[in-house]
Amino acid sequence: VHRFLYVGAPLLGNILRVYLWIDRFDKQIGHRPPAASGKAKSMNSQSRAMRKDQRFWDRNAQKYASDPIGDEAAYQKKLEITREHFSPETQVLEFGCGTGMTAVSHAPFVKHIHATDLSGEMLQIARERAAEAKVENISFEQAGFDDIEAEPESFDVVLGL
């Protein structure tokens, strides 16, 4: 079992949760066994739920991107806490990257970020943000967590913020 870091800090009534996978990413953690007869229905339900989530975020991407962060101080504190675990050589996987704000904010502090999300519309906004910020060490992929293709030990940190 890999070691995770959980940081919880009450801040202005909000709870910050930062999950960092300190050890290297292991493909087995995200491994999904082939669907057997009894599991096929469950996997099918998961697929439908993921497509529903994808459609929701595709429809709401522009509004989400234009809404201000609810608690800017808490968000900045979360970024600060997370960065304590980075070095200039850190390889990061961020799942559920949304509009890429966190990836773009962290990019100057790491070697590379591979940012994933279910929503193509959210990723388009993320790509635009990265281009506007002239950030070139982020790659984007439309994928659910279980669908991410990566070699074992590809990442130093896995973020789901």
Coordinates of N, CA, C and O in Angstrom, one line a residue:
V1 N 0.9 -1.2 0.0 CA 0.0 0.0 0.0 C 0.9 1.2 0.0 O 1.8 1.3 0.8
H2 N 0.5 2.2 -0.9 CA 1.3 3.4 -0.9 C 0.9 4.4 0.2 O -0.2 4.3 0.7
R3 N 1.8 5.2 0.5 CA 1.5 6.2 1.5 C 0.9 7.4 0.9 O 1.3 8.0 -0.1
F4 N -0.2 7.9 1.5 CA -0.9 9.1 1.1 C -0.7 10.1 2.2 O -0.6 9.8 3.4
L5 N -0.7 11.3 1.9 CA -0.7 12.4 2.8 C -2.1 13.1 2.8 O -2.6 13.4 1.8
Y6 N -2.7 13.2 4.0 CA -3.9 13.9 4.1 C -3.7 15.1 4.9 O -3.1 15.0 6.0
V7 N -4.1 16.2 4.4 CA -3.9 17.5 5.1 C -5.3 18.1 5.3 O -6.0 18.3 4.3
G8 N -5.8 18.2 6.5 CA -7.1 18.8 6.7 C -6.9 20.0 7.6 O -6.2 19.9 8.6
A9 N -7.4 21.1 7.2 CA -7.2 22.4 8.0 C -8.5 23.2 7.9 O -8.9 23.6 6.9
P10 N -9.1 23.4 9.1 CA -10.3 24.2 9.1 C -9.8 25.7 8.8 O -8.9 26.2 9.3
L11 N -10.5 26.3 7.8 CA -10.1 27.6 7.4 C -11.4 28.4 7.0 O -12.0 28.0 6.1
L12 N -11.7 29.3 7.8 CA -12.9 30.1 7.6 C -14.1 29.3 7.4 O -15.0 29.5 6.5
G13 N -14.2 28.2 8.2 CA -15.4 27.3 8.1 C -15.3 26.2 7.0 O -16.1 25.4 6.9
N14 N -14.3 26.3 6.2 CA -14.1 25.3 5.2 C -13.1 24.3 5.6 O -12.2 24.6 6.4
I15 N -13.1 23.1 5.1 CA -12.1 22.0 5.4 C -11.3 21.9 4.1 O -11.9 21.6 3.0
L16 N -10.1 22.0 4.2 CA -9.2 21.8 3.1 C -8.8 20.3 3.1 O -8.4 19.8 4.1
R17 N -8.9 19.7 2.0 CA -8.5 18.3 1.9 C -7.5 18.2 0.7 O -7.8 18.5 -0.4
V18 N -6.3 17.8 1.0 CA -5.3 17.7 0.0 C -4.8 16.2 0.1 O -4.2 15.8 1.1
Y19 N -5.0 15.5 -0.9 CA -4.5 14.1 -0.9 C -3.3 14.1 -1.9 O -3.4 14.4 -3.1
L20 N -2.2 13.7 -1.4 CA -1.0 13.6 -2.2 C -0.5 12.2 -2.1 O -0.4 11.6 -1.0
W21 N -0.3 11.6 -3.2 CA 0.3 10.3 -3.2 C 1.8 10.5 -3.2 O 2.4 10.8 -4.3
I22 N 2.5 10.3 -2.1 CA 3.9 10.7 -1.9 C 4.7 9.7 -2.6 O 5.7 10.0 -3.3
D23 N 4.4 8.4 -2.5 CA 5.2 7.4 -3.2 C 4.9 7.4 -4.7 O 4.0 8.1 -5.1
R24 N 5.5 6.7 -5.5 CA 5.3 6.7 -6.9 C 3.9 6.1 -7.3 O 3.4 5.2 -6.6
F25 N 3.4 6.6 -8.4 CA 2.1 6.1 -8.9 C 2.3 4.6 -9.3 O 3.2 4.3 -10.0
D26 N 1.4 3.8 -8.9 CA 1.4 2.4 -9.3 C 0.2 2.0 -10.1 O -0.9 2.2 -9.6
K27 N 0.4 1.6 -11.3 CA -0.7 1.3 -12.2 C -1.7 0.4 -11.5 O -2.9 0.4 -11.8
Q28 N -1.3 -0.5 -10.6 CA -2.2 -1.5 -10.0 C -3.3 -0.8 -9.2 O -4.4 -1.3 -9.1
I29 N -3.0 0.4 -8.7 CA -4.0 1.1 -7.8 C -5.2 1.5 -8.7 O -6.3 1.4 -8.3
G30 N -4.9 1.9 -9.9 CA -6.0 2.3 -10.8 C -6.5 1.2 -11.7 O -7.3 1.4 -12.5
H31 N -5.9 0.0 -11.5 CA -6.2 -1.1 -12.4 C -7.7 -1.6 -12.2 O -8.1 -1.7 -11.1
R32 N -8.4 -1.8 -13.3 CA -9.7 -2.2 -13.2 C -9.8 -3.6 -13.8 O -9.4 -3.8 -15.0
P33 N -10.2 -4.6 -13.0 CA -10.2 -6.0 -13.5 C -11.2 -6.1 -14.7 O -12.1 -5.4 -14.8
P34 N -10.9 -7.1 -15.6 CA -11.9 -7.3 -16.7 C -13.2 -7.6 -16.1 O -13.3 -8.3 -15.1
A35 N -14.3 -7.1 -16.8 CA -15.6 -7.4 -16.3 C -16.0 -8.9 -16.5 O -15.9 -9.4 -17.5
A36 N -16.3 -9.5 -15.3 CA -16.8 -10.9 -15.3 C -18.3 -10.8 -15.4 O -18.9 -9.7 -15.3
S37 N -18.9 -12.0 -15.5 CA -20.4 -12.0 -15.7 C -21.1 -11.2 -14.6 O -22.0 -10.4 -14.9
G38 N -20.7 -11.3 -13.3 CA -21.4 -10.6 -12.3 C -21.0 -9.2 -12.2 O -21.7 -8.4 -11.6
K39 N -19.9 -8.8 -12.7 CA -19.4 -7.4 -12.6 C -19.8 -6.6 -13.8 O -19.6 -5.4 -13.8
A40 N -20.2 -7.2 -14.9 CA -20.5 -6.5 -16.1 C -21.5 -5.4 -15.9 O -21.4 -4.3 -16.4
K41 N -22.6 -5.8 -15.2 CA -23.7 -4.8 -14.9 C -23.1 -3.6 -14.1 O -23.4 -2.5 -14.4
S42 N -22.3 -3.9 -13.1 CA -21.7 -2.9 -12.2 C -20.8 -1.9 -13.1 O -20.9 -0.7 -12.9
M43 N -20.0 -2.5 -13.9 CA -19.1 -1.7 -14.8 C -20.0 -0.9 -15.8 O -19.6 0.3 -16.0
N44 N -21.0 -1.4 -16.3 CA -21.9 -0.7 -17.2 C -22.5 0.5 -16.5 O -22.7 1.6 -17.0
S45 N -22.9 0.3 -15.2 CA -23.5 1.4 -14.4 C -22.5 2.5 -14.2 O -22.8 3.7 -14.2
Q46 N -21.2 2.1 -13.9 CA -20.1 3.0 -13.7 C -19.9 3.8 -15.0 O -19.7 5.1 -15.0
S47 N -20.0 3.2 -16.2 CA -19.8 3.8 -17.5 C -20.9 4.9 -17.7 O -20.6 6.0 -18.1
R48 N -22.1 4.5 -17.4 CA -23.3 5.4 -17.6 C -23.1 6.6 -16.6 O -23.3 7.8 -17.0
A49 N -22.7 6.4 -15.4 CA -22.5 7.5 -14.4 C -21.4 8.4 -14.9 O -21.5 9.6 -14.8
M50 N -20.3 7.8 -15.5 CA -19.2 8.7 -16.0 C -19.7 9.5 -17.1 O -19.3 10.7 -17.2
R51 N -20.4 8.9 -18.0 CA -20.9 9.7 -19.2 C -21.9 10.8 -18.7 O -21.9 11.9 -19.3
K52 N -22.7 10.5 -17.7 CA -23.6 11.5 -17.2 C -22.8 12.7 -16.6 O -23.1 13.8 -16.8
D53 N -21.7 12.3 -15.8 CA -20.9 13.4 -15.2 C -20.2 14.2 -16.3 O -20.1 15.4 -16.2
Q54 N -19.7 13.5 -17.4 CA -19.1 14.2 -18.5 C -20.0 15.2 -19.1 O -19.6 16.3 -19.4
R55 N -21.2 14.7 -19.4 CA -22.2 15.6 -20.0 C -22.5 16.8 -19.1 O -22.6 18.0 -19.6
F56 N -22.6 16.6 -17.8 CA -22.9 17.7 -16.9 C -21.8 18.7 -17.0 O -22.0 19.9 -17.1
W57 N -20.5 18.3 -16.9 CA -19.4 19.2 -16.9 C -19.2 19.9 -18.2 O -18.8 21.0 -18.3
D58 N -19.5 19.2 -19.3 CA -19.4 19.8 -20.6 C -20.4 20.9 -20.7 O -20.1 22.0 -21.3
R59 N -21.6 20.7 -20.2 CA -22.7 21.8 -20.3 C -22.3 22.9 -19.4 O -22.7 24.1 -19.7
N60 N -21.7 22.7 -18.3 CA -21.5 23.8 -17.3 C -20.0 24.3 -17.2 O -19.7 25.1 -16.4
A61 N -19.2 23.9 -18.2 CA -17.8 24.3 -18.1 C -17.6 25.8 -18.2 O -16.8 26.4 -17.4
Q62 N -18.3 26.5 -19.1 CA -18.1 28.0 -19.2 C -18.5 28.7 -17.9 O -17.8 29.6 -17.5
K63 N -19.6 28.3 -17.4 CA -20.1 28.9 -16.1 C -19.1 28.7 -15.0 O -18.8 29.6 -14.3
Y64 N -18.7 27.4 -14.9 CA -17.7 27.1 -13.8 C -16.5 27.9 -14.0 O -15.9 28.4 -13.0
A65 N -16.0 28.0 -15.2 CA -14.7 28.8 -15.4 C -14.9 30.2 -15.1 O -13.9 30.9 -14.7
S66 N -16.1 30.8 -15.3 CA -16.2 32.2 -15.1 C -16.6 32.5 -13.6 O -16.5 33.7 -13.2
D67 N -17.0 31.6 -12.8 CA -17.4 31.8 -11.4 C -16.1 32.0 -10.6 O -15.1 31.3 -10.8
P68 N -16.1 33.0 -9.7 CA -14.9 33.2 -8.8 C -14.8 32.1 -7.8 O -15.7 31.4 -7.5
I69 N -13.6 31.9 -7.4 CA -13.3 30.9 -6.3 C -14.0 31.4 -5.1 O -14.0 32.5 -4.7
G70 N -14.7 30.4 -4.5 CA -15.5 30.8 -3.3 C -14.7 31.4 -2.1 O -15.2 32.3 -1.5
D71 N -13.6 30.8 -1.9 CA -12.7 31.2 -0.8 C -11.3 31.3 -1.3 O -10.6 30.3 -1.2
E72 N -10.9 32.4 -1.8 CA -9.6 32.5 -2.4 C -8.5 32.3 -1.4 O -7.5 31.6 -1.8
A73 N -8.6 32.7 -0.2 CA -7.6 32.5 0.8 C -7.4 31.0 1.1 O -6.3 30.5 1.2
A74 N -8.5 30.3 1.2 CA -8.4 28.8 1.4 C -7.8 28.1 0.2 O -6.9 27.2 0.4
Y75 N -8.1 28.5 -1.0 CA -7.5 27.9 -2.2 C -6.0 28.2 -2.3 O -5.3 27.3 -2.5
Q76 N -5.6 29.4 -2.0 CA -4.2 29.7 -2.0 C -3.4 28.9 -0.9 O -2.3 28.5 -1.1
K77 N -4.1 28.7 0.2 CA -3.4 27.9 1.3 C -3.3 26.5 0.9 O -2.3 25.8 1.1
K78 N -4.3 25.9 0.2 CA -4.2 24.6 -0.3 C -3.1 24.4 -1.3 O -2.4 23.5 -1.3
L79 N -2.9 25.4 -2.2 CA -1.8 25.4 -3.2 C -0.5 25.4 -2.4 O 0.4 24.7 -2.8
E80 N -0.4 26.3 -1.4 CA 0.9 26.4 -0.7 C 1.2 25.1 0.0 O 2.4 24.6 0.0
I81 N 0.2 24.5 0.7 CA 0.5 23.2 1.4 C 0.9 22.1 0.4 O 1.8 21.4 0.6
T82 N 0.3 22.1 -0.8 CA 0.6 21.1 -1.8 C 2.0 21.3 -2.3 O 2.8 20.3 -2.5
R83 N 2.4 22.5 -2.6 CA 3.7 22.8 -3.1 C 4.9 22.4 -2.2 O 6.0 22.2 -2.7
E84 N 4.6 22.2 -0.9 CA 5.6 21.8 0.0 C 6.2 20.4 -0.4 O 7.3 20.0 0.1
H85 N 5.4 19.7 -1.2 CA 5.8 18.3 -1.6 C 6.4 18.2 -3.0 O 6.6 17.2 -3.5
F86 N 6.6 19.4 -3.6 CA 7.2 19.4 -4.9 C 8.7 19.8 -4.9 O 9.2 20.4 -4.0
S87 N 9.3 19.4 -6.0 CA 10.6 19.8 -6.3 C 10.7 20.1 -7.8 O 9.7 19.7 -8.5
P88 N 11.7 20.7 -8.3 CA 11.8 21.0 -9.8 C 11.8 19.7 -10.6 O 11.5 19.8 -11.8
E89 N 12.0 18.6 -10.0 CA 12.0 17.3 -10.8 C 10.7 16.5 -10.6 O 10.6 15.4 -11.2
T90 N 9.8 17.0 -9.9 CA 8.5 16.3 -9.6 C 7.7 16.1 -10.9 O 7.4 17.0 -11.6
Q91 N 7.2 14.8 -11.1 CA 6.3 14.5 -12.1 C 4.9 14.3 -11.4 O 4.8 13.5 -10.5
V92 N 3.9 15.1 -11.9 CA 2.6 15.1 -11.2 C 1.5 14.5 -12.1 O 1.5 14.9 -13.3
L93 N 0.6 13.8 -11.6 CA -0.6 13.4 -12.2 C -1.7 14.1 -11.5 O -1.8 14.0 -10.2
E94 N -2.5 14.9 -12.2 CA -3.7 15.5 -11.5 C -4.9 14.9 -12.2 O -5.1 15.1 -13.4
F95 N -5.8 14.2 -11.5 CA -7.0 13.8 -12.0 C -8.1 14.7 -11.6 O -8.1 15.3 -10.6
G96 N -9.1 14.9 -12.5 CA -10.2 15.8 -12.2 C -9.7 17.2 -12.3 O -10.1 18.0 -11.4
C97 N -8.9 17.6 -13.3 CA -8.2 18.9 -13.3 C -9.2 20.0 -13.7 O -8.8 21.2 -13.5
G98 N -10.4 19.7 -14.2 CA -11.3 20.7 -14.5 C -10.8 21.7 -15.5 O -10.2 21.4 -16.5
T99 N -10.8 23.0 -15.2 CA -10.4 24.1 -16.1 C -8.9 24.4 -16.0 O -8.5 25.3 -16.5
G100 N -8.2 23.6 -15.2 CA -6.7 23.6 -15.3 C -6.1 24.7 -14.4 O -4.9 24.9 -14.4
M101 N -6.9 25.4 -13.5 CA -6.4 26.4 -12.7 C -5.3 25.9 -11.8 O -4.2 26.6 -11.6
T102 N -5.5 24.8 -11.1 CA -4.5 24.3 -10.2 C -3.3 23.8 -10.9 O -2.1 24.1 -10.5
A103 N -3.4 23.1 -12.1 CA -2.3 22.7 -12.8 C -1.4 23.8 -13.3 O -0.2 23.8 -13.2
V104 N -2.1 24.9 -13.8 CA -1.3 26.0 -14.3 C -0.6 26.7 -13.1 O 0.5 27.2 -13.2
S105 N -1.3 26.8 -12.0 CA -0.6 27.4 -10.8 C 0.6 26.6 -10.3 O 1.6 27.2 -9.8
H106 N 0.5 25.2 -10.4 CA 1.6 24.4 -9.9 C 2.7 24.2 -10.9 O 3.8 23.9 -10.6
A107 N 2.4 24.4 -12.2 CA 3.4 24.2 -13.3 C 4.8 24.8 -13.0 O 5.8 24.1 -13.3
P108 N 4.9 26.0 -12.6 CA 6.3 26.5 -12.4 C 7.1 25.8 -11.3 O 8.3 26.0 -11.3
F109 N 6.5 25.0 -10.5 CA 7.2 24.4 -9.4 C 7.6 22.9 -9.6 O 8.2 22.3 -8.8
V110 N 7.2 22.4 -10.8 CA 7.4 21.0 -11.1 C 8.0 20.8 -12.5 O 8.0 21.7 -13.3
K111 N 8.5 19.6 -12.7 CA 9.0 19.3 -14.1 C 7.9 19.1 -15.1 O 7.9 19.6 -16.2
H112 N 6.8 18.3 -14.7 CA 5.7 18.1 -15.6 C 4.4 17.7 -14.9 O 4.5 17.1 -13.8
I113 N 3.3 18.2 -15.4 CA 2.0 17.8 -14.9 C 1.2 17.1 -16.0 O 1.1 17.7 -17.1
H114 N 0.7 16.0 -15.7 CA -0.2 15.3 -16.7 C -1.6 15.5 -16.0 O -1.9 14.9 -15.0
A115 N -2.4 16.3 -16.6 CA -3.7 16.7 -16.1 C -4.8 16.0 -16.9 O -4.9 16.1 -18.1
T116 N -5.7 15.3 -16.1 CA -6.8 14.6 -16.8 C -8.2 15.1 -16.2 O -8.3 15.6 -15.1
D117 N -9.2 14.9 -17.1 CA -10.6 15.2 -16.7 C -11.5 14.4 -17.6 O -11.1 14.1 -18.7
L118 N -12.7 14.2 -17.1 CA -13.7 13.5 -18.0 C -14.3 14.5 -19.1 O -14.7 14.0 -20.1
S119 N -14.3 15.7 -18.8 CA -15.0 16.7 -19.7 C -14.0 17.3 -20.7 O -13.1 18.0 -20.4
G120 N -14.4 17.1 -22.0 CA -13.6 17.7 -23.0 C -13.7 19.3 -23.0 O -12.8 20.0 -23.3
E121 N -14.9 19.8 -22.6 CA -15.1 21.2 -22.6 C -14.2 21.9 -21.5 O -13.6 22.9 -21.6
M122 N -14.1 21.2 -20.3 CA -13.3 21.7 -19.2 C -11.8 21.7 -19.7 O -11.1 22.6 -19.4
L123 N -11.4 20.6 -20.4 CA -10.0 20.5 -20.8 C -9.7 21.6 -21.9 O -8.6 22.1 -21.9
Q124 N -10.7 21.9 -22.7 CA -10.4 23.0 -23.7 C -10.1 24.3 -23.0 O -9.2 25.0 -23.3
I125 N -10.9 24.6 -21.9 CA -10.6 25.8 -21.1 C -9.2 25.7 -20.5 O -8.5 26.7 -20.4
A126 N -8.9 24.5 -20.0 CA -7.6 24.3 -19.3 C -6.5 24.5 -20.3 O -5.5 25.2 -19.9
R127 N -6.6 24.0 -21.5 CA -5.6 24.2 -22.5 C -5.4 25.7 -22.8 O -4.3 26.2 -23.0
E128 N -6.5 26.4 -22.9 CA -6.5 27.9 -23.2 C -5.8 28.6 -22.0 O -5.0 29.5 -22.3
R129 N -6.1 28.2 -20.8 CA -5.5 28.8 -19.6 C -3.9 28.6 -19.7 O -3.2 29.5 -19.4
A130 N -3.6 27.4 -20.0 CA -2.1 27.1 -20.0 C -1.4 27.9 -21.1 O -0.3 28.4 -20.9
A131 N -2.1 28.0 -22.3 CA -1.5 28.8 -23.4 C -1.4 30.2 -23.0 O -0.4 30.9 -23.3
E132 N -2.4 30.8 -22.4 CA -2.4 32.2 -22.0 C -1.3 32.5 -21.0 O -0.7 33.5 -21.0
A133 N -1.0 31.5 -20.1 CA 0.0 31.6 -19.1 C 1.4 31.3 -19.6 O 2.4 31.3 -18.9
K134 N 1.4 30.8 -20.9 CA 2.7 30.4 -21.5 C 3.3 29.2 -20.7 O 4.5 29.2 -20.6
V135 N 2.5 28.3 -20.3 CA 2.9 27.2 -19.5 C 3.0 26.0 -20.5 O 2.1 25.7 -21.2
E136 N 4.2 25.4 -20.6 CA 4.4 24.4 -21.6 C 4.7 23.0 -21.0 O 5.0 22.0 -21.7
N137 N 4.7 22.9 -19.6 CA 5.0 21.6 -19.0 C 3.8 20.9 -18.5 O 3.8 20.2 -17.5
I138 N 2.6 21.1 -19.1 CA 1.4 20.4 -18.8 C 0.9 19.7 -20.0 O 0.8 20.3 -21.1
S139 N 0.6 18.4 -19.9 CA -0.1 17.7 -20.9 C -1.6 17.4 -20.4 O -1.7 17.2 -19.2
F140 N -2.5 17.4 -21.3 CA -3.9 17.2 -20.9 C -4.4 16.0 -21.6 O -4.1 15.7 -22.8
E141 N -5.3 15.2 -20.9 CA -5.9 14.0 -21.4 C -7.3 13.9 -20.9 O -7.6 14.1 -19.7
Q142 N -8.2 13.6 -21.8 CA -9.6 13.3 -21.4 C -9.7 11.9 -21.0 O -9.6 11.0 -21.9
A143 N -9.9 11.6 -19.7 CA -9.9 10.3 -19.2 C -10.5 10.3 -17.8 O -10.2 11.2 -17.0
G144 N -11.1 9.2 -17.4 CA -11.5 9.0 -16.0 C -10.3 8.4 -15.3 O -9.3 7.9 -16.0
F145 N -10.3 8.4 -14.0 CA -9.1 7.9 -13.3 C -8.7 6.5 -13.7 O -7.6 6.1 -13.8
D146 N -9.7 5.6 -13.8 CA -9.4 4.2 -14.1 C -8.9 4.0 -15.6 O -8.4 2.9 -15.9
D147 N -9.1 5.0 -16.4 CA -8.7 4.9 -17.8 C -7.3 5.5 -18.1 O -6.9 5.5 -19.2
I148 N -6.7 6.1 -17.1 CA -5.4 6.7 -17.3 C -4.3 5.7 -17.6 O -4.2 4.7 -16.9
E149 N -3.7 5.9 -18.7 CA -2.6 4.9 -19.1 C -1.3 5.5 -18.7 O -0.9 6.6 -19.0
A150 N -0.6 4.8 -17.8 CA 0.7 5.2 -17.3 C 1.6 4.0 -16.9 O 1.1 3.0 -16.4
E151 N 2.9 4.2 -17.1 CA 3.8 3.2 -16.7 C 3.9 3.2 -15.2 O 3.8 4.3 -14.6
P152 N 4.2 2.1 -14.5 CA 4.5 2.1 -13.1 C 5.6 3.1 -12.8 O 6.5 3.2 -13.6
E153 N 5.5 3.8 -11.7 CA 6.5 4.7 -11.2 C 6.6 5.9 -12.1 O 7.7 6.6 -12.2
S154 N 5.6 6.3 -12.9 CA 5.6 7.4 -13.8 C 5.5 8.7 -13.1 O 5.9 9.8 -13.6
F155 N 4.8 8.7 -11.9 CA 4.5 10.0 -11.2 C 5.1 10.0 -9.8 O 5.0 8.9 -9.1
D156 N 5.5 11.1 -9.3 CA 5.9 11.3 -8.0 C 4.8 11.7 -7.0 O 4.8 11.3 -5.9
V157 N 3.8 12.4 -7.6 CA 2.7 12.9 -6.8 C 1.4 12.8 -7.7 O 1.5 13.0 -8.9
V158 N 0.4 12.3 -7.0 CA -0.9 12.3 -7.7 C -1.9 13.2 -6.9 O -2.0 13.1 -5.7
L159 N -2.5 14.1 -7.6 CA -3.4 15.1 -7.0 C -4.8 14.9 -7.5 O -5.1 14.7 -8.7
G160 N -5.7 15.0 -6.6 CA -7.2 15.1 -6.9 C -7.7 16.1 -6.0 O -8.2 15.8 -4.9
L161 N -7.6 17.4 -6.4 CA -7.9 18.5 -5.5 C -9.3 19.0 -5.8 O -9.6 19.7 -6.7

